Amino acid sequence: FEQKFTEDSLEYLRFIKDGSSYQHPPWYVHLLYSDLITSLFEKEFELCNELINPHRRGKTTMNITLLPDPYSHNETLPCDDNIESLLDLSSNLYLSKYHNLNYNKIGSYTTNPMNSWQVYEDRVDKSGWIDEIMSNYNTKSNLTFTFTNKNNQLTTYPHIIKITYFRTYLNAGRVDVYLCDQYLTTLDTLWKDYENYHISTNEIYSYYYDPKILYHNILNNPCMNNMIGTLEFRHSYYNDDLHDVRRHQKIKISHVSICQAAAS
């Protein structure tokens, strides 16, 4: 069979005619073609991944303006496990059913207005800080995480900001993210291909924060000489052409952390 497989495959790969009509290949030649096409797709996919995420090529620093958007930038960047995080909070900490579990609790949070960003499970065992905006264009709500910037650590060394947020194809909003009152990025919880991508799941957004790249002068850093730092989520009504899809413009954050980046 192996010999016949080889002979037939070579024959059909050369597109040899039999008289006036082409021979239709047997199943194992179909299999060969499918394997070949799959391997080509895999190669192209890897190349695309490298183009989308420069960190996979070994780079450890990049300018804030070059960061990929949330649709593609979901790789978890490495932290230095020997150094305590500046911020590490999970929404599960604030629900009684999880009190017997060992979660880190570094930092605290506040909301404005107070009745916004409620902590609860909208799905079984899937908690989060959740905020929705119905239709009022003027409605704004902030979720602010506060941490201690020990020894100006954040202004001296590169850090990784990790945000676990919920992405879906319906009832989804956008939220702006600020560090020490400085704009970092915008997270969109609506899938880019929401019409075909009918799933809902958490995604980790990792942000490489290097103060030496962002600021020519360390004194310009908004976190400098401030023992208290903030990571803030500012949610407001996003007015685009997808009203029927975004609906209540829900945002759900389930975990945040700021850790010192591992040495390259």
Tab-separated table of C-alpha atoms in Angstrom:
chain	number	residue	atom	x	y	z
A	1	PHE	CA	0.000	0.000	0.000
A	2	GLU	CA	2.831	2.352	0.878
A	3	GLN	CA	4.397	1.841	-2.555
A	4	LYS	CA	1.058	2.371	-4.343
A	5	PHE	CA	0.383	5.454	-2.202
A	6	THR	CA	3.731	6.953	-3.249
A	7	GLU	CA	3.265	6.092	-6.927
A	8	ASP	CA	-0.314	7.408	-7.091
A	9	SER	CA	0.560	10.573	-5.171
A	10	LEU	CA	3.421	11.416	-7.494
A	11	GLU	CA	1.248	10.700	-10.504
A	12	TYR	CA	-1.583	12.971	-9.414
A	13	LEU	CA	0.755	15.657	-8.217
A	14	ARG	CA	2.079	15.842	-11.780
A	15	PHE	CA	-1.533	16.216	-13.036
A	16	ILE	CA	-1.130	13.353	-15.505
A	17	LYS	CA	-4.050	12.924	-17.893
A	18	ASP	CA	-5.556	9.621	-18.863
A	19	GLY	CA	-6.826	9.974	-22.432
A	20	SER	CA	-9.251	12.898	-22.739
A	21	SER	CA	-10.221	13.126	-19.062
A	22	TYR	CA	-8.433	13.601	-15.767
A	23	GLN	CA	-8.321	10.667	-13.358
A	24	HIS	CA	-10.087	11.369	-10.092
A	25	PRO	CA	-7.623	10.656	-7.265
A	26	PRO	CA	-8.408	8.082	-4.550
A	27	TRP	CA	-9.000	9.087	-0.907
A	28	TYR	CA	-5.391	8.891	0.197
A	29	VAL	CA	-4.323	11.423	-2.419
A	30	HIS	CA	-7.035	13.766	-1.133
A	31	LEU	CA	-5.500	13.258	2.307
A	32	LEU	CA	-2.068	14.152	0.994
A	33	TYR	CA	-3.362	17.382	-0.529
A	34	SER	CA	-5.197	18.343	2.664
A	35	ASP	CA	-2.072	17.746	4.779
A	36	LEU	CA	-0.027	19.848	2.390
A	37	ILE	CA	-2.501	22.736	2.459
A	38	THR	CA	-2.781	22.548	6.260
A	39	SER	CA	0.986	22.739	6.700
A	40	LEU	CA	1.134	25.806	4.436
A	41	PHE	CA	-1.611	27.509	6.435
A	42	GLU	CA	0.197	26.740	9.711
A	43	LYS	CA	3.377	28.347	8.386
A	44	GLU	CA	1.530	31.481	7.327
A	45	PHE	CA	-0.309	31.613	10.651
A	46	GLU	CA	2.984	31.546	12.573
A	47	LEU	CA	4.356	34.356	10.420
A	48	CYS	CA	1.231	36.426	11.092
A	49	ASN	CA	1.572	35.826	14.836
A	50	GLU	CA	5.137	37.079	14.777
A	51	LEU	CA	4.116	40.213	12.894
A	52	ILE	CA	1.201	40.882	15.266
A	53	ASN	CA	3.156	40.312	18.469
A	54	PRO	CA	6.798	41.459	18.391
A	55	HIS	CA	7.327	40.063	21.914
A	56	ARG	CA	7.370	36.586	20.360
A	57	ARG	CA	10.503	37.572	18.491
A	58	GLY	CA	12.358	38.273	21.716
A	59	LYS	CA	11.817	42.021	22.054
A	60	THR	CA	11.226	43.180	25.612
A	61	THR	CA	10.702	46.907	25.103
A	62	MET	CA	8.551	48.916	22.770
A	63	ASN	CA	7.019	52.327	22.590
A	64	ILE	CA	3.459	52.707	23.856
A	65	THR	CA	2.298	53.852	20.413
A	66	LEU	CA	3.478	50.595	18.824
A	67	LEU	CA	1.466	48.256	21.038
A	68	PRO	CA	-1.013	46.090	19.132
A	69	ASP	CA	-4.671	46.666	19.871
A	70	PRO	CA	-6.659	44.435	22.266
A	71	TYR	CA	-8.024	42.261	19.461
A	72	SER	CA	-4.624	40.695	18.906
A	73	HIS	CA	-2.499	41.551	21.913
A	74	ASN	CA	-3.461	38.851	24.415
A	75	GLU	CA	-0.158	37.198	25.147
A	76	THR	CA	0.755	36.918	28.832
A	77	LEU	CA	4.158	38.580	29.334
A	78	PRO	CA	6.458	37.190	32.060
A	79	CYS	CA	6.783	38.729	35.542
A	80	ASP	CA	9.728	38.510	37.938
A	81	ASP	CA	8.415	35.982	40.467
A	82	ASN	CA	11.038	37.021	43.037
A	83	ILE	CA	9.570	40.514	43.423
A	84	GLU	CA	6.176	41.158	44.988
A	85	SER	CA	3.565	42.660	42.678
A	86	LEU	CA	2.457	46.244	43.184
A	87	LEU	CA	-1.163	45.285	42.487
A	88	ASP	CA	-2.881	41.897	42.425
A	89	LEU	CA	-6.660	41.725	42.892
A	90	SER	CA	-9.328	39.256	41.792
A	91	SER	CA	-13.053	39.941	41.942
A	92	ASN	CA	-13.482	36.567	43.685
A	93	LEU	CA	-11.928	38.119	46.811
A	94	TYR	CA	-15.093	40.115	47.364
A	95	LEU	CA	-17.578	37.219	47.207
A	96	SER	CA	-18.172	35.104	50.309
A	97	LYS	CA	-18.236	31.790	48.398
A	98	TYR	CA	-14.515	32.180	47.634
A	99	HIS	CA	-13.298	33.251	51.083
A	100	ASN	CA	-11.725	29.855	51.793
A	101	LEU	CA	-9.513	30.093	48.690
A	102	ASN	CA	-5.998	31.511	48.777
A	103	TYR	CA	-6.049	34.636	46.597
A	104	ASN	CA	-3.482	37.414	46.642
A	105	LYS	CA	-4.833	40.699	47.917
A	106	ILE	CA	-2.450	43.515	47.055
A	107	GLY	CA	-4.156	46.863	46.617
A	108	SER	CA	-7.727	48.103	46.952
A	109	TYR	CA	-10.475	49.581	44.777
A	110	THR	CA	-13.134	52.265	44.722
A	111	THR	CA	-15.980	53.096	42.339
A	112	ASN	CA	-17.500	56.375	41.243
A	113	PRO	CA	-20.448	56.633	41.435
A	114	MET	CA	-20.657	54.185	44.327
A	115	ASN	CA	-23.456	52.087	42.796
A	116	SER	CA	-21.459	51.409	39.615
A	117	TRP	CA	-19.051	48.505	38.979
A	118	GLN	CA	-20.794	45.955	41.168
A	119	VAL	CA	-18.972	42.702	42.023
A	120	TYR	CA	-21.120	39.655	41.249
A	121	GLU	CA	-21.402	36.527	39.116
A	122	ASP	CA	-23.311	37.077	35.890
A	123	ARG	CA	-22.542	33.436	35.075
A	124	VAL	CA	-21.963	30.556	37.486
A	125	ASP	CA	-18.434	30.794	38.959
A	126	LYS	CA	-17.601	33.733	36.660
A	127	SER	CA	-17.363	36.840	38.807
A	128	GLY	CA	-16.184	40.320	37.935
A	129	TRP	CA	-16.437	44.039	38.498
A	130	ILE	CA	-19.374	44.675	36.170
A	131	ASP	CA	-20.729	47.930	34.824
A	132	GLU	CA	-23.466	48.575	32.245
A	133	ILE	CA	-24.638	51.743	30.534
A	134	MET	CA	-28.132	51.631	29.127
A	135	SER	CA	-28.594	54.601	26.799
A	136	ASN	CA	-27.636	57.796	28.595
A	137	TYR	CA	-24.842	59.429	26.599
A	138	ASN	CA	-23.764	61.464	29.646
A	139	THR	CA	-23.368	58.481	31.971
A	140	LYS	CA	-19.813	57.896	33.164
A	141	SER	CA	-18.434	55.528	35.772
A	142	ASN	CA	-14.926	54.858	37.055
A	143	LEU	CA	-13.351	51.769	38.626
A	144	THR	CA	-10.095	52.740	40.351
A	145	PHE	CA	-7.518	50.309	41.748
A	146	THR	CA	-5.071	51.833	44.221
A	147	PHE	CA	-1.617	50.467	45.066
A	148	THR	CA	1.555	51.507	46.875
A	149	ASN	CA	4.386	52.524	44.555
A	150	LYS	CA	7.146	51.205	46.813
A	151	ASN	CA	10.468	53.055	46.435
A	152	ASN	CA	9.215	54.527	43.153
A	153	GLN	CA	9.457	51.016	41.721
A	154	LEU	CA	7.021	51.782	38.908
A	155	THR	CA	9.059	54.755	37.714
A	156	THR	CA	12.377	52.888	37.789
A	157	TYR	CA	11.802	49.431	36.298
A	158	PRO	CA	9.686	47.989	33.455
A	159	HIS	CA	6.412	46.463	34.619
A	160	ILE	CA	3.709	44.253	33.158
A	161	ILE	CA	0.112	45.393	33.550
A	162	LYS	CA	-2.296	42.477	33.199
A	163	ILE	CA	-6.040	42.881	32.825
A	164	THR	CA	-8.441	39.960	32.592
A	165	TYR	CA	-11.652	41.129	30.956
A	166	PHE	CA	-14.707	39.541	29.399
A	167	ARG	CA	-15.147	39.529	25.612
A	168	THR	CA	-18.335	38.665	23.775
A	169	TYR	CA	-20.393	39.171	20.623
A	170	LEU	CA	-23.383	41.005	22.152
A	171	ASN	CA	-24.058	43.623	24.839
A	172	ALA	CA	-20.466	44.863	24.867
A	173	GLY	CA	-18.825	48.227	25.519
A	174	ARG	CA	-15.465	49.957	25.507
A	175	VAL	CA	-13.432	51.187	28.471
A	176	ASP	CA	-10.425	53.533	28.666
A	177	VAL	CA	-7.521	52.483	30.892
A	178	TYR	CA	-5.347	54.987	32.780
A	179	LEU	CA	-2.219	54.518	34.905
A	180	CYS	CA	-1.523	57.322	37.408
A	181	ASP	CA	-3.994	59.476	35.439
A	182	GLN	CA	-2.167	58.857	32.153
A	183	TYR	CA	-4.031	57.220	29.260
A	184	LEU	CA	-2.707	53.761	28.345
A	185	THR	CA	-5.176	52.014	26.051
A	186	THR	CA	-8.819	51.277	25.255
A	187	LEU	CA	-10.297	47.816	25.660
A	188	ASP	CA	-13.247	46.817	23.478
A	189	THR	CA	-15.216	43.864	24.863
A	190	LEU	CA	-16.919	43.306	21.508
A	191	TRP	CA	-15.169	40.832	19.223
A	192	LYS	CA	-14.004	42.408	15.996
A	193	ASP	CA	-15.691	39.564	14.074
A	194	TYR	CA	-18.735	39.469	16.349
A	195	GLU	CA	-21.061	38.279	13.546
A	196	ASN	CA	-19.203	34.980	13.188
A	197	TYR	CA	-17.484	34.632	16.553
A	198	HIS	CA	-20.413	33.623	18.758
A	199	ILE	CA	-18.608	32.804	21.986
A	200	SER	CA	-17.996	34.665	25.234
A	201	THR	CA	-14.812	34.217	27.223
A	202	ASN	CA	-12.163	35.978	29.304
A	203	GLU	CA	-9.080	37.431	27.672
A	204	ILE	CA	-5.846	38.589	29.305
A	205	TYR	CA	-4.533	41.884	28.007
A	206	SER	CA	-0.850	42.360	28.859
A	207	TYR	CA	0.793	45.757	28.618
A	208	TYR	CA	4.554	46.325	28.761
A	209	TYR	CA	5.187	49.549	30.683
A	210	ASP	CA	8.751	50.871	30.439
A	211	PRO	CA	9.170	54.318	32.066
A	212	LYS	CA	12.545	54.861	30.381
A	213	ILE	CA	10.888	54.678	26.972
A	214	LEU	CA	7.790	56.669	27.827
A	215	TYR	CA	9.529	59.581	29.572
A	216	HIS	CA	12.695	61.423	28.551
A	217	ASN	CA	12.856	62.833	32.055
A	218	ILE	CA	11.814	60.670	34.990
A	219	LEU	CA	10.409	63.740	36.746
A	220	ASN	CA	7.735	63.930	34.032
A	221	ASN	CA	6.357	60.554	35.055
A	222	PRO	CA	2.939	61.092	36.706
A	223	CYS	CA	3.692	58.280	39.190
A	224	MET	CA	6.994	59.860	40.316
A	225	ASN	CA	7.293	60.804	44.000
A	226	ASN	CA	3.781	59.555	44.569
A	227	MET	CA	3.615	56.671	47.003
A	228	ILE	CA	0.070	55.893	45.871
A	229	GLY	CA	-0.498	54.769	42.289
A	230	THR	CA	-3.764	54.131	40.444
A	231	LEU	CA	-4.968	51.892	37.640
A	232	GLU	CA	-8.285	53.285	36.486
A	233	PHE	CA	-11.035	52.108	34.131
A	234	ARG	CA	-13.202	54.912	32.766
A	235	HIS	CA	-16.446	53.688	31.250
A	236	SER	CA	-18.731	55.932	29.225
A	237	TYR	CA	-21.309	55.465	26.493
A	238	TYR	CA	-19.655	54.659	23.166
A	239	ASN	CA	-21.622	56.041	20.265
A	240	ASP	CA	-21.002	54.108	17.049
A	241	ASP	CA	-23.092	52.307	14.418
A	242	LEU	CA	-23.438	49.122	16.490
A	243	HIS	CA	-26.188	50.193	18.913
A	244	ASP	CA	-28.189	47.000	18.359
A	245	VAL	CA	-25.119	44.900	19.119
A	246	ARG	CA	-23.596	46.879	21.992
A	247	ARG	CA	-26.928	47.428	23.771
A	248	HIS	CA	-26.132	47.925	27.491
A	249	GLN	CA	-22.413	48.299	26.712
A	250	LYS	CA	-21.361	45.937	29.468
A	251	ILE	CA	-17.814	45.859	30.847
A	252	LYS	CA	-16.566	43.049	33.088
A	253	ILE	CA	-13.119	43.009	34.723
A	254	SER	CA	-12.229	39.918	36.761
A	255	HIS	CA	-8.542	40.386	37.617
A	256	VAL	CA	-5.879	43.120	37.554
A	257	SER	CA	-2.196	43.028	38.413
A	258	ILE	CA	0.982	45.085	38.052
A	259	CYS	CA	4.232	43.172	38.400
A	260	GLN	CA	7.879	43.910	37.665
A	261	ALA	CA	8.894	42.524	34.280
A	262	ALA	CA	11.236	39.562	34.172
A	263	ALA	CA	14.732	40.323	32.895
A	264	SER	CA	15.227	39.422	29.251
